mmCIF file of C-alpha atoms in Angstrom:
data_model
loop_
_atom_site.group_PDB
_atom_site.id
_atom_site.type_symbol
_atom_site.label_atom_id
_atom_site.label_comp_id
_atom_site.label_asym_id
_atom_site.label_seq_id
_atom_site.Cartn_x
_atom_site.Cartn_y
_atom_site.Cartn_z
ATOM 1 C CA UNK A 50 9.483 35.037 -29.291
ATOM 2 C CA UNK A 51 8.862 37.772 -31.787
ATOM 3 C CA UNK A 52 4.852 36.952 -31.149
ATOM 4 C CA UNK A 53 5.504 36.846 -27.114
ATOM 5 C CA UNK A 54 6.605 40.586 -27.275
ATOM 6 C CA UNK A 55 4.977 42.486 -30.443
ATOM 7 C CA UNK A 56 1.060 40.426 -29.943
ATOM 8 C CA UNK A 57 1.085 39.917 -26.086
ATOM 9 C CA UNK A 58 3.477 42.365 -24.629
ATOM 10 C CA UNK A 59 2.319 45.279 -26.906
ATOM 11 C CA UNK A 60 6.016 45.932 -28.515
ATOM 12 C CA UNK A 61 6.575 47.537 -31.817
ATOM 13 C CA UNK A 62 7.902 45.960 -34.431
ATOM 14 C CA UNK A 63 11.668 47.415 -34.064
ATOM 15 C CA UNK A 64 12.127 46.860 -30.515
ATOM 16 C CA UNK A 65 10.014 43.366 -30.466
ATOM 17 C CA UNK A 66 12.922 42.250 -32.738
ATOM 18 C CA UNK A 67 15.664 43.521 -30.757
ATOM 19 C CA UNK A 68 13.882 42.027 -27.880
ATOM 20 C CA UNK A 69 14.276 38.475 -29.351
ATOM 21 C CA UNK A 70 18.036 38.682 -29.348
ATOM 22 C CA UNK A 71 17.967 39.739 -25.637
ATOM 23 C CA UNK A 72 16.057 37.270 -24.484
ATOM 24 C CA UNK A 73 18.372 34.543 -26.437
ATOM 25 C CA UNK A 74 21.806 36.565 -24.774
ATOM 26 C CA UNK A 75 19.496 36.440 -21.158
ATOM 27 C CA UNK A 76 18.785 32.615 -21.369
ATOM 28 C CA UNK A 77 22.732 32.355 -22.660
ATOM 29 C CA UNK A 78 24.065 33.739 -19.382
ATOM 30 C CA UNK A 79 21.765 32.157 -16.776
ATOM 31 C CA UNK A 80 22.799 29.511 -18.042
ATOM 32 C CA UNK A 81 26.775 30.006 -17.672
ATOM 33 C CA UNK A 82 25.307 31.314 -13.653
ATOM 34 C CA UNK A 83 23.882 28.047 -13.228
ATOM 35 C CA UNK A 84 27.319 26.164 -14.392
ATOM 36 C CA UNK A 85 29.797 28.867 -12.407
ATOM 37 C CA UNK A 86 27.627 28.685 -8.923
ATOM 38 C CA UNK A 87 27.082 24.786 -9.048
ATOM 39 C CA UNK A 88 30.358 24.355 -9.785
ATOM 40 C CA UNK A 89 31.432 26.150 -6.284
ATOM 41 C CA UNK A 90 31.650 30.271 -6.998
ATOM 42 C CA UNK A 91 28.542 31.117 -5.530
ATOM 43 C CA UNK A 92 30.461 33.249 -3.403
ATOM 44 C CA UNK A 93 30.745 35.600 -6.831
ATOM 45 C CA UNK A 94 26.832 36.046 -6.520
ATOM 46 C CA UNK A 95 24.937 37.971 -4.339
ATOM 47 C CA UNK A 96 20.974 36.291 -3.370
ATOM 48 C CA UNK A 97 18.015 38.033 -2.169
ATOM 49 C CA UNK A 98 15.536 35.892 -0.354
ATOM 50 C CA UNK A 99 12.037 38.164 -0.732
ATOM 51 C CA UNK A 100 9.749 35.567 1.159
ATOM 52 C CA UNK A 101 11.622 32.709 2.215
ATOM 53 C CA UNK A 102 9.754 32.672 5.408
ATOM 54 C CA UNK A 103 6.851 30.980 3.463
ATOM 55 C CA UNK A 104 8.814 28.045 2.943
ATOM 56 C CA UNK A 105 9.717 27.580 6.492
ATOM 57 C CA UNK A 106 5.676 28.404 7.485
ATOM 58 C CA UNK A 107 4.563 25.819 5.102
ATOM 59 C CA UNK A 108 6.818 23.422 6.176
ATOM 60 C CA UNK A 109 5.693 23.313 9.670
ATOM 61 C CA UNK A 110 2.193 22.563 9.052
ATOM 62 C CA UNK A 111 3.689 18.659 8.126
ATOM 63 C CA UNK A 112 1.868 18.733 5.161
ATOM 64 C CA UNK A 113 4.340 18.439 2.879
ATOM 65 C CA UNK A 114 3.772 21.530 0.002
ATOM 66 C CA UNK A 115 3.696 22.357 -3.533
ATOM 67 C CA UNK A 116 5.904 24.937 -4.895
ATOM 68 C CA UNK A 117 4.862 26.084 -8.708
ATOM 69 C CA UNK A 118 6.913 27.922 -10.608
ATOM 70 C CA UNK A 119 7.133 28.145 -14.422
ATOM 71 C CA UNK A 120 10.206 28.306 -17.026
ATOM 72 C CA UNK A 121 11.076 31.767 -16.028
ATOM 73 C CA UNK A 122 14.289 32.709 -14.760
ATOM 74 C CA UNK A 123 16.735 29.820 -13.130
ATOM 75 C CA UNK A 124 14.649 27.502 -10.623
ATOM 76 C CA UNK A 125 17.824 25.236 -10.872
ATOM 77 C CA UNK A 126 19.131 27.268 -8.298
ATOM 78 C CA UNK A 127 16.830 26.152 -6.029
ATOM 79 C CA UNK A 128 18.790 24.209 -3.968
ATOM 80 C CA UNK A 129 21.240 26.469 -3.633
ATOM 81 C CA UNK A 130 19.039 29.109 -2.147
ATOM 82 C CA UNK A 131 17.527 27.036 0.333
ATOM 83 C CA UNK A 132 21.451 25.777 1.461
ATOM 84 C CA UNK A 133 22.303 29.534 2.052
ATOM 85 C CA UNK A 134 19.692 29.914 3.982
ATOM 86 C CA UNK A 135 20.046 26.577 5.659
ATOM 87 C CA UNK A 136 16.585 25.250 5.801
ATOM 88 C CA UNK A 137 16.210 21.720 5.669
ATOM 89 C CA UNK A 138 13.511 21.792 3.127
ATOM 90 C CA UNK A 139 13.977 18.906 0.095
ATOM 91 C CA UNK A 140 12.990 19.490 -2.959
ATOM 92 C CA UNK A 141 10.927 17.231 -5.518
ATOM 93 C CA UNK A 142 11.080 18.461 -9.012
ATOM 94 C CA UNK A 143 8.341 17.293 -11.060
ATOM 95 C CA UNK A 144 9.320 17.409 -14.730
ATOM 96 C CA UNK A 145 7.247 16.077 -17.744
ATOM 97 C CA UNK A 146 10.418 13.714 -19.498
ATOM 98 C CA UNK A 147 14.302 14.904 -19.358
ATOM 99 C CA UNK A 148 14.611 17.619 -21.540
ATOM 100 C CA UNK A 149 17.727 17.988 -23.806
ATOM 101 C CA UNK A 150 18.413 14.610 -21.760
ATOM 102 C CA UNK A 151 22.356 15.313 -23.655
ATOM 103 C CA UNK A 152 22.720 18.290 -22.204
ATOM 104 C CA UNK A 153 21.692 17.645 -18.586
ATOM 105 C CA UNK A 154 24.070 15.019 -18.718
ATOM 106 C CA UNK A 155 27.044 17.221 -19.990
ATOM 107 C CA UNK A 156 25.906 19.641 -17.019
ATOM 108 C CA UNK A 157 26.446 17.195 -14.641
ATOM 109 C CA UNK A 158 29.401 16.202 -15.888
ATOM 110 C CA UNK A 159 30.735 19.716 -15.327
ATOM 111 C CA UNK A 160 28.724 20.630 -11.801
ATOM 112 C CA UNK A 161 28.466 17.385 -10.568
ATOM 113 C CA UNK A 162 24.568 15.403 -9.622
ATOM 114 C CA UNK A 163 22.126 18.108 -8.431
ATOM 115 C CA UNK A 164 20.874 17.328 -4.929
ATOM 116 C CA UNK A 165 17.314 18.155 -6.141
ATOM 117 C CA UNK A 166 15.108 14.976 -6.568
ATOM 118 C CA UNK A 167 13.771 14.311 -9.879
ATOM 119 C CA UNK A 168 10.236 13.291 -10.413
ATOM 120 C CA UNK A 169 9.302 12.041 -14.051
ATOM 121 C CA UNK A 170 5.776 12.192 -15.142
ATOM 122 C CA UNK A 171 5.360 8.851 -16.403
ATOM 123 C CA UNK A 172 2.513 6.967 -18.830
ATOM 124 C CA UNK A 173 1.585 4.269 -16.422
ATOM 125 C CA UNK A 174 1.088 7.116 -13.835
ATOM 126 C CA UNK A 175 3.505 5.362 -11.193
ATOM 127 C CA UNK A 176 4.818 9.217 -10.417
ATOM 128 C CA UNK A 177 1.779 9.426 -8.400
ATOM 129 C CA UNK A 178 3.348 6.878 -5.754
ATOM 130 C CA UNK A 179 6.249 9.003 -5.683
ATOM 131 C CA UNK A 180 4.778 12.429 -5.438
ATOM 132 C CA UNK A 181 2.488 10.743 -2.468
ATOM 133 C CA UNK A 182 5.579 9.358 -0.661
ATOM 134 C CA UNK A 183 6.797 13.047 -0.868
ATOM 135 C CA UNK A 184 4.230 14.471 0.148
ATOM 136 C CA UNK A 185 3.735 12.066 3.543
ATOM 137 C CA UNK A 186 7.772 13.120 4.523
ATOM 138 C CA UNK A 187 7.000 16.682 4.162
ATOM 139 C CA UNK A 188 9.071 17.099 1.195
ATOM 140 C CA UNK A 189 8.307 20.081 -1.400
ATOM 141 C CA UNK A 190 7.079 19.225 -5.112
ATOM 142 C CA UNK A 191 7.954 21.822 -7.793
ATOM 143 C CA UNK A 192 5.813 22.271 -10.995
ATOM 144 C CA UNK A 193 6.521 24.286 -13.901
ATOM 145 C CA UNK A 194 3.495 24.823 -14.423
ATOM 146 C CA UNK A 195 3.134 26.472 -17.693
ATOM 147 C CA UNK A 196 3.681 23.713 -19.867
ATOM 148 C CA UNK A 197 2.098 20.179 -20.119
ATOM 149 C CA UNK A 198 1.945 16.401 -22.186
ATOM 150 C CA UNK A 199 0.245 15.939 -24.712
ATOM 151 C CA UNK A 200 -1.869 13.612 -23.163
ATOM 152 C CA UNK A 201 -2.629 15.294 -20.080
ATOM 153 C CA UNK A 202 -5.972 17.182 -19.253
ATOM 154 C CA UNK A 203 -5.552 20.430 -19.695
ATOM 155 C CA UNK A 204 -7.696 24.198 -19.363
ATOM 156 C CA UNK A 205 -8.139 27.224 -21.167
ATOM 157 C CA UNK A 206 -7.321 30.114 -19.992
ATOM 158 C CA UNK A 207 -5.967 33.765 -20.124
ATOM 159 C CA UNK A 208 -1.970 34.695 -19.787
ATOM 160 C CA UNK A 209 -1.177 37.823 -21.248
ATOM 161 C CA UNK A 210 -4.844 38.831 -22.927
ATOM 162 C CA UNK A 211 -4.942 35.521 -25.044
ATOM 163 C CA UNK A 212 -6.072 31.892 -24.046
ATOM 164 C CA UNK A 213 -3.727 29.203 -24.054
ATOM 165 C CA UNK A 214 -3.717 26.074 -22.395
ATOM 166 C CA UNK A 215 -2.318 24.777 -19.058
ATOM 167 C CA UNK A 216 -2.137 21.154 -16.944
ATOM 168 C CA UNK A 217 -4.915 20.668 -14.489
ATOM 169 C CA UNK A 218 -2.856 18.126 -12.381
ATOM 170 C CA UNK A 219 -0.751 20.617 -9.695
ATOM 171 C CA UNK A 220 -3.587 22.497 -9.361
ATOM 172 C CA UNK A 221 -5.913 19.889 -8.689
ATOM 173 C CA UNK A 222 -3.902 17.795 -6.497
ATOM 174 C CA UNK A 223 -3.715 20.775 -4.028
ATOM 175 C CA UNK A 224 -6.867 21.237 -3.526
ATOM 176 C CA UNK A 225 -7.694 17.005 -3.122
ATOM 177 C CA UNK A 226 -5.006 16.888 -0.595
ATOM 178 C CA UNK A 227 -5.380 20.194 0.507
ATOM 179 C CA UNK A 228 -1.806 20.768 0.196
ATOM 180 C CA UNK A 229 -0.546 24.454 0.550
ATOM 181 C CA UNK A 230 0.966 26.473 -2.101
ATOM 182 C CA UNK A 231 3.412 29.021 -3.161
ATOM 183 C CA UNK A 232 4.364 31.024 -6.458
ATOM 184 C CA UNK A 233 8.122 30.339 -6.450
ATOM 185 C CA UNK A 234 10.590 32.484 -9.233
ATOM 186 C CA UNK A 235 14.133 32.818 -8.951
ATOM 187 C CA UNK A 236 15.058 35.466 -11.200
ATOM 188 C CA UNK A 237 18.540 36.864 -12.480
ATOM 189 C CA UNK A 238 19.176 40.913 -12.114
ATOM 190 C CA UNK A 239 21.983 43.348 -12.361
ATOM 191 C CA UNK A 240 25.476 42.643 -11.002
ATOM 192 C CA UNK A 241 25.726 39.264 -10.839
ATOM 193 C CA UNK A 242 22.593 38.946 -8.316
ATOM 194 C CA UNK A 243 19.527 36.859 -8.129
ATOM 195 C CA UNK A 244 16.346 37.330 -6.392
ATOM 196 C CA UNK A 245 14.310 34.841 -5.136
ATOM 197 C CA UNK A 246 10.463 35.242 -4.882
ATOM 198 C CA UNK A 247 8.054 32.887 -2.631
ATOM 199 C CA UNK A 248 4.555 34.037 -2.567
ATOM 200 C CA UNK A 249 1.674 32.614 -0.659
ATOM 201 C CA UNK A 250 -1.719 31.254 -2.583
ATOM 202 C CA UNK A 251 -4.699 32.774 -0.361
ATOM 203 C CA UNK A 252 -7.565 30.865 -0.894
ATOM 204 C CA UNK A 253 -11.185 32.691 -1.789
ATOM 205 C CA UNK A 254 -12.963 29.667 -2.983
ATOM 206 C CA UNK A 255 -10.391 27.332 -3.029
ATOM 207 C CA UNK A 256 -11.070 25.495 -5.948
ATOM 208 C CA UNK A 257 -8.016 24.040 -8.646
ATOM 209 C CA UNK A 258 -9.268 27.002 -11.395
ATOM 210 C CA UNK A 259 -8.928 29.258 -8.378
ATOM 211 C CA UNK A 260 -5.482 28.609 -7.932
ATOM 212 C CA UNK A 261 -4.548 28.505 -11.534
ATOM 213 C CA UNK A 262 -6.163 31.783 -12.349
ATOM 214 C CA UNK A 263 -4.319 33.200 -9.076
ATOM 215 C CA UNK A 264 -0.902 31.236 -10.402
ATOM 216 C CA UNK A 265 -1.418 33.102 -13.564
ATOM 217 C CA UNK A 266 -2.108 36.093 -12.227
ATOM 218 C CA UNK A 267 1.583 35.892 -10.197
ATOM 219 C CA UNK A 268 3.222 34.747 -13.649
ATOM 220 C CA UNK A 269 2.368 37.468 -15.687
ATOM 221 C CA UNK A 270 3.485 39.894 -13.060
ATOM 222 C CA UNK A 271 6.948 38.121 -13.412
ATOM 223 C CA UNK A 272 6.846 38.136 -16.594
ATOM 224 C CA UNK A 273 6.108 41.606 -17.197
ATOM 225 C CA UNK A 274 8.674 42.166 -15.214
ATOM 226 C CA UNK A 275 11.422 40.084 -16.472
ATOM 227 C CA UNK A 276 10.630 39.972 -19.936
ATOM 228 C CA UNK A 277 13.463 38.440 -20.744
ATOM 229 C CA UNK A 278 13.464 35.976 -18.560
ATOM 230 C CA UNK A 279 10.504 33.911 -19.667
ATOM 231 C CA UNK A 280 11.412 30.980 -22.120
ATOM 232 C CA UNK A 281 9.002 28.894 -24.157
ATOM 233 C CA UNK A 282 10.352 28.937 -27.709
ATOM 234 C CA UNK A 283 7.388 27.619 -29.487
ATOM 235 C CA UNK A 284 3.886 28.853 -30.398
ATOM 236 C CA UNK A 285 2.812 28.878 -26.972
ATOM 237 C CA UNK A 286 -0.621 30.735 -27.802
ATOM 238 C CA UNK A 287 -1.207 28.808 -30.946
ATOM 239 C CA UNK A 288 -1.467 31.664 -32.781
ATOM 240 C CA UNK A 289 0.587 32.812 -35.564
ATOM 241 C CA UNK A 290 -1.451 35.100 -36.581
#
């Protein structure tokens, strides 16, 4: 994290450092936000929906859609954006294994079984049934798309002014099934509120580095933004340089 703000978001030294500890209090407490509104005190929140008409739009074209988001902010909250605004939209989350598999458990325990269907990623590629079936009810899938397996194809390119590497698979199976898409971030502010982002991908040559470059693009806005707010703990550039 120290890397993520002094080499790619330009901090100096001193406030990269204090930066680190912010981020680690930020992830702290949107994590408590998830706990207190799934557990029923949503009503403590206030939401923002800045594009949820997208959602709607790309659900009538019966196409099913693809949502990609990243690990920025709290996309767990998901469902419970789309319930206040009462859409009927269902939600596929497409997740590489089940991370910290003890503590999504103890979360559940506490909140109670998301509503949000789980999609794993699997070696003898039998998510690719699933993800079809989705797709054919006009379900929604939802990619982080900023990290990847280890055996998964993957490209290079640039996210913050240094190449790292990111999965080919959402982006390509868009543009084979020529599946709409939106940049989707739901992001924690001041006062107890969250803000909810759904952007549209407008196609110029429509191809799956197209919409990764324009994905990445959207991202680093976000992140930029909410600097804070953006977690990948690891060498994500592989570059300690």
């Amino acid at each position: 994290m120290y890397y993520y703000f002094r080499r790619r978001l330009n901090y100096s030294g001193f406030s990269a450092f204090i930066n680190v500890y912010k981020t680690y209090f930020k992830y702290g407490k949107v994590q408590l936000d998830r706990v207190v509104i799934t557990a029923g005190m949503k009503d403590r929140y206030t939401f923002e929906f800045d594009g949820i008409k997208h959602i709607e739009n790309l659900r009538k074209l019966n196409k099913g859609g693809i949502l990609l988001t990243a690990h920025i902010g709290n996309f767990n909250l998901a469902k419970h954006f789309f319930d206040e605004k009462h859409t009927s939209a269902v939600i596929n989350l497409v997740i590489s294994d089940f991370e910290h598999e003890n503590i999504k458990n103890y979360m559940e325990s506490v909140t109670g079984q998301s509503a949000v269907k789980i999609i794993v990623l699997q070696k003898d590629l039998s998510h690719i049934f699933k993800m079809n079936q989705a797709l054919k009810n006009n379900e929604l899938l939802v990619f982080a798309a900023d990290r990847y397996l280890e055996e998964a194809k993957t490209w290079n390119a640039d996210f913050l002014g240094a190449k790292a590497k990111f999965p080919q698979g959402p982006f390509k199976l868009a543009i084979r099934n020529d599946i709409p898409v939106l940049f989707v971030h739901i992001m924690s502010e001041k006062n107890f509120h969250y803000h909810f982002y759904a952007r549209p991908y407008i196609p110029e040559k429509n191809t799956p580095k197209e919409v990764l470059k324009a994905y990445l693009e959207n991202l680093e806005k976000m992140v930029k933004k909410y600097p804070h707010q953006w977690y990948n703990f690891y060498d994500y550039w592989n570059d300690f340089s």
